Coordinates of C-alpha atoms in Angstrom, one line a residue:
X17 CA 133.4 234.9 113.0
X18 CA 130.1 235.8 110.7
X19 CA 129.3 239.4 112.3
X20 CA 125.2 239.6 113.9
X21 CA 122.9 240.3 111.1
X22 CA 119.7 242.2 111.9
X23 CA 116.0 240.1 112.1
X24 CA 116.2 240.7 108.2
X25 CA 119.4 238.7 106.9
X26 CA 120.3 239.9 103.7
X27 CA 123.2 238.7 101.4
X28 CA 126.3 240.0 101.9
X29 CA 127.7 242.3 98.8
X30 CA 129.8 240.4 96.5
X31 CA 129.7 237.3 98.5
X32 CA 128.9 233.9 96.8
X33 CA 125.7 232.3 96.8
X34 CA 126.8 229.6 98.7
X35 CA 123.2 227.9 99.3
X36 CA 121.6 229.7 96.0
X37 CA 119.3 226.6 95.3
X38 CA 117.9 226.8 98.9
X39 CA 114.4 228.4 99.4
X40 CA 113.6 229.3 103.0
X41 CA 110.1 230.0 104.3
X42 CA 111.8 233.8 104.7
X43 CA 113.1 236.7 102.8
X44 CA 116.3 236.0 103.1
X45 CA 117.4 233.5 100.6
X46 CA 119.7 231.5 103.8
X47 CA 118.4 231.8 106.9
X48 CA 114.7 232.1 108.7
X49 CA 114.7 232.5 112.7
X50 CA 111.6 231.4 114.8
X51 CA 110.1 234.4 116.5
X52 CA 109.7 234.3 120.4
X53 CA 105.7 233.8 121.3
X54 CA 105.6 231.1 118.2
X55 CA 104.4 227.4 118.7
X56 CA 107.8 226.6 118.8
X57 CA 108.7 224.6 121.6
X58 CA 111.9 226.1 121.7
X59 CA 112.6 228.8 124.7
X60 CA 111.9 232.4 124.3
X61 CA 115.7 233.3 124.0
X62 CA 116.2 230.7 121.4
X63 CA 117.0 231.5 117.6
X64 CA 116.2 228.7 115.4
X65 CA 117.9 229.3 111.8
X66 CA 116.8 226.8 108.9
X67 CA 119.5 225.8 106.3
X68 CA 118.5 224.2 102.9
X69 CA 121.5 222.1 101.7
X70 CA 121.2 222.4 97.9
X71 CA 120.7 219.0 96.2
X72 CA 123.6 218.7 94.3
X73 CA 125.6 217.7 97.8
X74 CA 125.4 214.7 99.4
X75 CA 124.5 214.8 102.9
X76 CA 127.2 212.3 103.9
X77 CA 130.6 214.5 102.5
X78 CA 128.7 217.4 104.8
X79 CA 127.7 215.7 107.8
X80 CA 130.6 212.7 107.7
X81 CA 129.9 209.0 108.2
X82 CA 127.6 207.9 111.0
X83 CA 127.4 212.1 111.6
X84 CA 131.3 211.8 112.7
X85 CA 131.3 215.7 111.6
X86 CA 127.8 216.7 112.7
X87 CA 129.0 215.2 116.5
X88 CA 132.1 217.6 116.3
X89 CA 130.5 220.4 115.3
X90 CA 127.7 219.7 118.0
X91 CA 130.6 219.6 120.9
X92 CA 132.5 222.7 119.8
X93 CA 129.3 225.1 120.1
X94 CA 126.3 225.2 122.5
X95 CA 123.8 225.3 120.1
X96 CA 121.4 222.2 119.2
X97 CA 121.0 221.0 115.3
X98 CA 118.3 218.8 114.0
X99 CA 118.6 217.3 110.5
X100 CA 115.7 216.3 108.5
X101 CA 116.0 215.1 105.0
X102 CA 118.3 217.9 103.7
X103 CA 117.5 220.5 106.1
X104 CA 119.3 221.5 109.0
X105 CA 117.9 223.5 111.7
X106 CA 120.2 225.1 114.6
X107 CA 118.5 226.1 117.3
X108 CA 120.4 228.2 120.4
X109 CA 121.6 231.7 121.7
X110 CA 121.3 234.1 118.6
X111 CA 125.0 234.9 118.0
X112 CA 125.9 231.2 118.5
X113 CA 123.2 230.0 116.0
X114 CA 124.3 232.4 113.3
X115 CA 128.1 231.2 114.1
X116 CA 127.1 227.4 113.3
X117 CA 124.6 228.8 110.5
X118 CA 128.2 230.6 108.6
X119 CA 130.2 227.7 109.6
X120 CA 127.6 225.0 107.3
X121 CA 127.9 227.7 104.9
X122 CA 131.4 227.9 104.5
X123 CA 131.7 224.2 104.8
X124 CA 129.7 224.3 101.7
X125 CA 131.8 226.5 99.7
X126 CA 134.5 224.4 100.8
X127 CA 132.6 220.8 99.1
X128 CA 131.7 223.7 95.9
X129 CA 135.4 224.1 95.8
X130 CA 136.3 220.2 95.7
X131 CA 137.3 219.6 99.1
X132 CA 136.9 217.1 101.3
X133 CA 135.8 217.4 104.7
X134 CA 137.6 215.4 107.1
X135 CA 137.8 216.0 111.0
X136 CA 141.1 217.5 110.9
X137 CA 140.0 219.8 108.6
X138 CA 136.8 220.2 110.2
X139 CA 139.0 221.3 113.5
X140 CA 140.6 223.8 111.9
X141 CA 137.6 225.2 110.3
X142 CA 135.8 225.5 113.5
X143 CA 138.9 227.1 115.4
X144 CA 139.2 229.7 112.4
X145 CA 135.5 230.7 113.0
X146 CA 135.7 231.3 116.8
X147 CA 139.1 232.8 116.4
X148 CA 139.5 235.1 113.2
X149 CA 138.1 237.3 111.1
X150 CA 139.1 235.0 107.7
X151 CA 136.9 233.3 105.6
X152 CA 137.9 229.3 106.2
X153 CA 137.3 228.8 102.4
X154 CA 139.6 231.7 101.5
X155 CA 142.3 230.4 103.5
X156 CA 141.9 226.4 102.2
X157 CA 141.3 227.9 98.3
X158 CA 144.9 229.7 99.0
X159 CA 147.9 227.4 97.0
X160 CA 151.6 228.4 97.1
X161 CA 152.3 225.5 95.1
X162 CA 151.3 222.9 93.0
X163 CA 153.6 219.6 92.7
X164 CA 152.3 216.5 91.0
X165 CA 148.7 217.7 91.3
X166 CA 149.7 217.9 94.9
X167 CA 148.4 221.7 96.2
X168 CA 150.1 222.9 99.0
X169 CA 148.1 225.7 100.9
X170 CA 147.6 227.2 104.3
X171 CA 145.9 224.9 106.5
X172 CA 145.4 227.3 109.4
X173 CA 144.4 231.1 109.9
X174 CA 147.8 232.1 110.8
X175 CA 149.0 230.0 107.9
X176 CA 147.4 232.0 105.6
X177 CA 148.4 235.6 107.2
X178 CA 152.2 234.3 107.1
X179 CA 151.7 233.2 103.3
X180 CA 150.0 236.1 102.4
X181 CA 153.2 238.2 104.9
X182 CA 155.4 236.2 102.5
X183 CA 153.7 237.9 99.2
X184 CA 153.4 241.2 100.4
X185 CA 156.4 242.2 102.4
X186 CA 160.3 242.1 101.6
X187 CA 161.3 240.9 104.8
X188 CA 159.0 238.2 106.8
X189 CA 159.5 236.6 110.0
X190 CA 158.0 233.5 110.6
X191 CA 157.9 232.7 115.1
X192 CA 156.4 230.1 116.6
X193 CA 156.7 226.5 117.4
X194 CA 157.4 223.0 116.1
X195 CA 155.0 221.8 113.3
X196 CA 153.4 225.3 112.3
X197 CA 154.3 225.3 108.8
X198 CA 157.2 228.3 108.9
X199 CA 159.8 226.5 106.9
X200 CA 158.1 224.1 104.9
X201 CA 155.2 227.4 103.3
X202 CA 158.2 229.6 103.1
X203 CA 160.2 226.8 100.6
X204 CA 156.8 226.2 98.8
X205 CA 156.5 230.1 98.5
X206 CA 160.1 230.4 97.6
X207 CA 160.0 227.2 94.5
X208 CA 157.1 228.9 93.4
X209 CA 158.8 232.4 93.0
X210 CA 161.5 230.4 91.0
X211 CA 159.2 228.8 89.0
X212 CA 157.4 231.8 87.7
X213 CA 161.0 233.4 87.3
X214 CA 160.2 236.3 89.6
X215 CA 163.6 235.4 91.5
X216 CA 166.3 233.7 89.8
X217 CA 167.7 231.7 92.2
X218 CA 166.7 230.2 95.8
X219 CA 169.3 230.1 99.1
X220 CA 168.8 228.1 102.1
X221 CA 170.4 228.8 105.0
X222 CA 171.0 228.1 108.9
X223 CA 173.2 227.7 111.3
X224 CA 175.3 224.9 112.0
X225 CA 175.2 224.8 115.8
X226 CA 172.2 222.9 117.4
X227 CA 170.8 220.6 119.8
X228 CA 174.7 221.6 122.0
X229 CA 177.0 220.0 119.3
X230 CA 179.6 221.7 117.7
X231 CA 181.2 220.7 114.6
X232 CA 184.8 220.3 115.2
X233 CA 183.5 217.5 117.6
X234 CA 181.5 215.6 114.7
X235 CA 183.1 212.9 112.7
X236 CA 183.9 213.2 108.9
X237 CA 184.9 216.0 106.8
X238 CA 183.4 219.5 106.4
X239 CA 180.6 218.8 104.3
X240 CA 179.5 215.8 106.1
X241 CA 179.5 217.5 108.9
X242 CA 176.9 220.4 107.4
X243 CA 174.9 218.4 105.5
X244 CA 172.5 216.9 108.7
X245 CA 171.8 220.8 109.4
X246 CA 170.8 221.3 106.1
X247 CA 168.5 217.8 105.5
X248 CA 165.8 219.5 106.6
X249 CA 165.9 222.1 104.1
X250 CA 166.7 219.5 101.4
X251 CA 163.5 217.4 102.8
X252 CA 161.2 220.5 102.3
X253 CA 162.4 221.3 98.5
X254 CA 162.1 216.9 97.5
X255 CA 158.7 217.3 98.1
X256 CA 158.2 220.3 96.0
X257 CA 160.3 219.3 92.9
X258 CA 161.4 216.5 91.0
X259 CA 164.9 215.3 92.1
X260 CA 166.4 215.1 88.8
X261 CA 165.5 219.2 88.5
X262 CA 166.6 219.5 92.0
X263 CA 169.8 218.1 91.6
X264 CA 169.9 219.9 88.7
X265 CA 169.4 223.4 90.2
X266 CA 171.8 223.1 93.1
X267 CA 174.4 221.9 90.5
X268 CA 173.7 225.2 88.5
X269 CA 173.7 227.1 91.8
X270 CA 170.2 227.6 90.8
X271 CA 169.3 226.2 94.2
X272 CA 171.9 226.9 97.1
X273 CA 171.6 224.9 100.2
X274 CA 174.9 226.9 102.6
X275 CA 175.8 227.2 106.4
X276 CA 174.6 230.9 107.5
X277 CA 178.5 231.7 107.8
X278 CA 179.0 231.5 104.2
X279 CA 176.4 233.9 103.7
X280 CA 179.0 236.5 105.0
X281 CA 180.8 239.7 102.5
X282 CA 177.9 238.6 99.6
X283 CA 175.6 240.5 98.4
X284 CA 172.3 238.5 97.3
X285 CA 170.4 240.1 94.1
X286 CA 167.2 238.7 92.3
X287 CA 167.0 235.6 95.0
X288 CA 164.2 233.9 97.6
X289 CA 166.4 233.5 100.6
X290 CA 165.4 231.7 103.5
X291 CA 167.2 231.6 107.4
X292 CA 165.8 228.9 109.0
X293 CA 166.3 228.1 112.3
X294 CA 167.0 231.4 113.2
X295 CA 166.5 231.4 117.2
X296 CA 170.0 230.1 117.1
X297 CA 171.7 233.2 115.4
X298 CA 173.6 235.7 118.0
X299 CA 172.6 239.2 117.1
X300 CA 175.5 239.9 115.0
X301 CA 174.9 236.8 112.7
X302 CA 171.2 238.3 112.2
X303 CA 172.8 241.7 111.3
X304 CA 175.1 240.2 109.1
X305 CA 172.4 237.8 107.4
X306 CA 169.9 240.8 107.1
X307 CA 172.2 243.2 105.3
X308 CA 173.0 240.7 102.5
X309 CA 169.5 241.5 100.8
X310 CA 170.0 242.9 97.0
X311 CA 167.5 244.3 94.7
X312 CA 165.1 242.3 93.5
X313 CA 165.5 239.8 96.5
X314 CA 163.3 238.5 99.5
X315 CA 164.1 237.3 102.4
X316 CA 161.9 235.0 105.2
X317 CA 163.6 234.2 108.6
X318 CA 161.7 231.7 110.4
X319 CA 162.6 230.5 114.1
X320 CA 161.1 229.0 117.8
X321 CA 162.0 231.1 120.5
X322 CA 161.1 228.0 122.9
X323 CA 163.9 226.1 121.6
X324 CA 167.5 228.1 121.7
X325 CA 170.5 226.3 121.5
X326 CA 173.1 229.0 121.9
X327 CA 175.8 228.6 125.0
X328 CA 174.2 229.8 128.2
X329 CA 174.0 233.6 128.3
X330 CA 174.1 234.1 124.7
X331 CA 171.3 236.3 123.7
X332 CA 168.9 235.2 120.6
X333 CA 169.4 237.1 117.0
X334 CA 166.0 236.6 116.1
X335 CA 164.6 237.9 119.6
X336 CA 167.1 240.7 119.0
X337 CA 165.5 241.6 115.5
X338 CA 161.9 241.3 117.6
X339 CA 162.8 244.5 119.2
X340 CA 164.7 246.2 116.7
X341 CA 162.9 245.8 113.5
X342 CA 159.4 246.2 114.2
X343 CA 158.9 249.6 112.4
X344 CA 160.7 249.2 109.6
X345 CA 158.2 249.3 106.9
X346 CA 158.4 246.1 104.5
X347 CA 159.1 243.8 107.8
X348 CA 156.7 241.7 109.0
X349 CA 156.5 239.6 112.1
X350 CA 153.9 236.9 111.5
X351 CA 153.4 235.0 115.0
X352 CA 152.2 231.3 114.8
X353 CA 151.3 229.2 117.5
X354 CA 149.7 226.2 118.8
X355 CA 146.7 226.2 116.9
X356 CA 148.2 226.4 113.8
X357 CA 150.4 223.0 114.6
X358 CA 149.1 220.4 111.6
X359 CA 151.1 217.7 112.4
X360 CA 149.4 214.6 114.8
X361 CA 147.2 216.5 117.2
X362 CA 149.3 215.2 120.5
X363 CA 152.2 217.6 118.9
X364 CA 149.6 220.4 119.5
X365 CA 148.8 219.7 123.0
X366 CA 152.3 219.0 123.4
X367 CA 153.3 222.6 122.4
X368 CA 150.6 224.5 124.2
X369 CA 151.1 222.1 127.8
X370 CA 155.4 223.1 127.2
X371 CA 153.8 227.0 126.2
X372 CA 151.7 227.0 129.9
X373 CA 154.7 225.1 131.9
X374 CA 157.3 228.2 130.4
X375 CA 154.7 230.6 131.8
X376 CA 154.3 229.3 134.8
X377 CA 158.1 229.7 136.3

């Protein structure tokens, strides 16, 4: 959220000029409030802020078509906007004024940047302004990878914090629930360590036991059996690398796509390894996987706690590692949840109605 600037706004040191062609009937270079006592018709309690949209944007790519994303912005805060020409004035409760006054701003660094503004995006923008302390355009300028001109970034605040958990520390655990990114970012982030040759080889792992089948009881041979516990994973990298490379790589062993059990007695040097799935280790397995890490390695453990498929009574490895681990400098526990969902918005509301039922037993 923009912090409450004094009746004199001043530009923040370092920042960009996000609106340096506006000129405002003020000294600051942004923003002009309407005293109380004015002609203004607006109440004494009201702030009115003026924004000058620099000509080289298009009001349309700001505001949407037929003011789809002026209407959204108007629902999510109580404030009152008025656009005339290319100047928008807000007008409501100071704090909430200045909020929608930083969120046009960042929107504009965002169309600077070459981004589009679309309603999903526009969701996400406003929930990262009422919500966190991050810049929206520094977490949707963030990129883990580039594929066929394709970027793929964070999308959400949490997003972001987990990628930039994934740079920083040598042990990240991604938690929360379906559709939050945790495994698709942390093979983006992992491809992109390969490709710069700070790791020299990626492993994908999880275990084999989910959804209350066991494989003895599936038909074919061994490796049939694995390889729909591992599609997933396969999924994530096809979308981050050409298939002839891919295929390539895991022929080299460049690439290693392996049930958690084989993970066991080896000692993993100079590699990007990622446990997925990992609400569905026992604690032992999480030891075991854990202790594998070599020099030169990382490791990201992703999971959903809401969605255990371990025999009745078995206790969770990742919970386990929740409680044990937590002080251990170089771990970090990033924890994502039902905001930061970008798949179809029903999958949101679907995770946060399951989150309340789970609360309320």
């Amino acid at each position: 959220m923009a912090p409450s600037a004094p009746d004199e706004v001043s530009e923040a040191a370092g920042a960009p000029d996000i609106l340096g062609e506006a000129r405002l009937h003020s000294r600051s270079p942004r923003l002009r409030r309407m005293k109380a006592g004015t002609t203004n018709p607006v109440a004494q309690s009201t702030t009115e802020v003026k924004i000058l949209v620099p000509g080289r944007h298009d009001m349309v790519s700001l505001l949407g078509q037929r003011d789809e994303l002026l209407k959204l912005i108007e629902s999510s805060f109580s404030t009152s906007i008025f656009v005339r020409g290319n100047e928008i004035t807000i007008a409501g409760e100071r704090s909430e004024a200045e909020r929608v006054a930083y969120l046009f701003e960042e929107l504009l660094a965002l169309l600077d940047a070459e981004h589009s503004l679309t309603t999903e995006s526009l969701e996400k923008t406003i929930d990262i302004i009422k919500t966190s302390e991050q810049r929206p355009s520094d977490v949707f300028s963030d990129t883990a990878l580039v594929h066929r001109g394709k970027a793929i970034r964070p999308k959400t605040g949490g997003q972001k914090r987990y990628v930039d958990a994934i740079r920083k520390a040598t042990i990240t655990f991604g938690i929360g629930p379906a559709g939050t990114g945790k495994t698709y970012l942390a093979v983006a982030m992992a491809v992109r360590a390969l490709l710069a040759k700070e790791v020299a080889r990626v492993i994908l792992t999880r275990p084999a036991v989910e959804a209350g089948e066991r494989l003895g009881y599936l038909p074919g041979t061994l490796a049939e059996k694995i390889d729909p516990y591992m599609r997933p994973l396969y999924d994530a990298l096809m979308d981050m690398m050409d298939a002839d490379k891919m295929a390539a790589m895991i022929q080299r062993g460049t690439i290693e796509v392996s049930p958690l059990a084989y993970m066991r007695g080896r000692t993993l040097n100079d590699s990007f390894i990622i446990l997925d799935e990992a609400q569905n280790t026992t604690p032992e397995q999480m030891k075991m996987f854990l202790t594998r890490l070599g020099f030169g390695s990382k490791v990201v453990v992703t999971g959903d706690v809401t969605q255990i498929d371990l025999p009745a009574g078995q206790y969770s490895g990742l919970n386990a590692a929740r409680e044990i681990l937590t002080d251990i400098d170089g771990v970090s526990f990033i924890f994502l949840d039902s905001r930061d969902v970008v798949r179809h918005k029903i999958v949101q509301e679907i995770v946060e109605a399951y989150r309340r039922f789970d609360e309320s037993r």
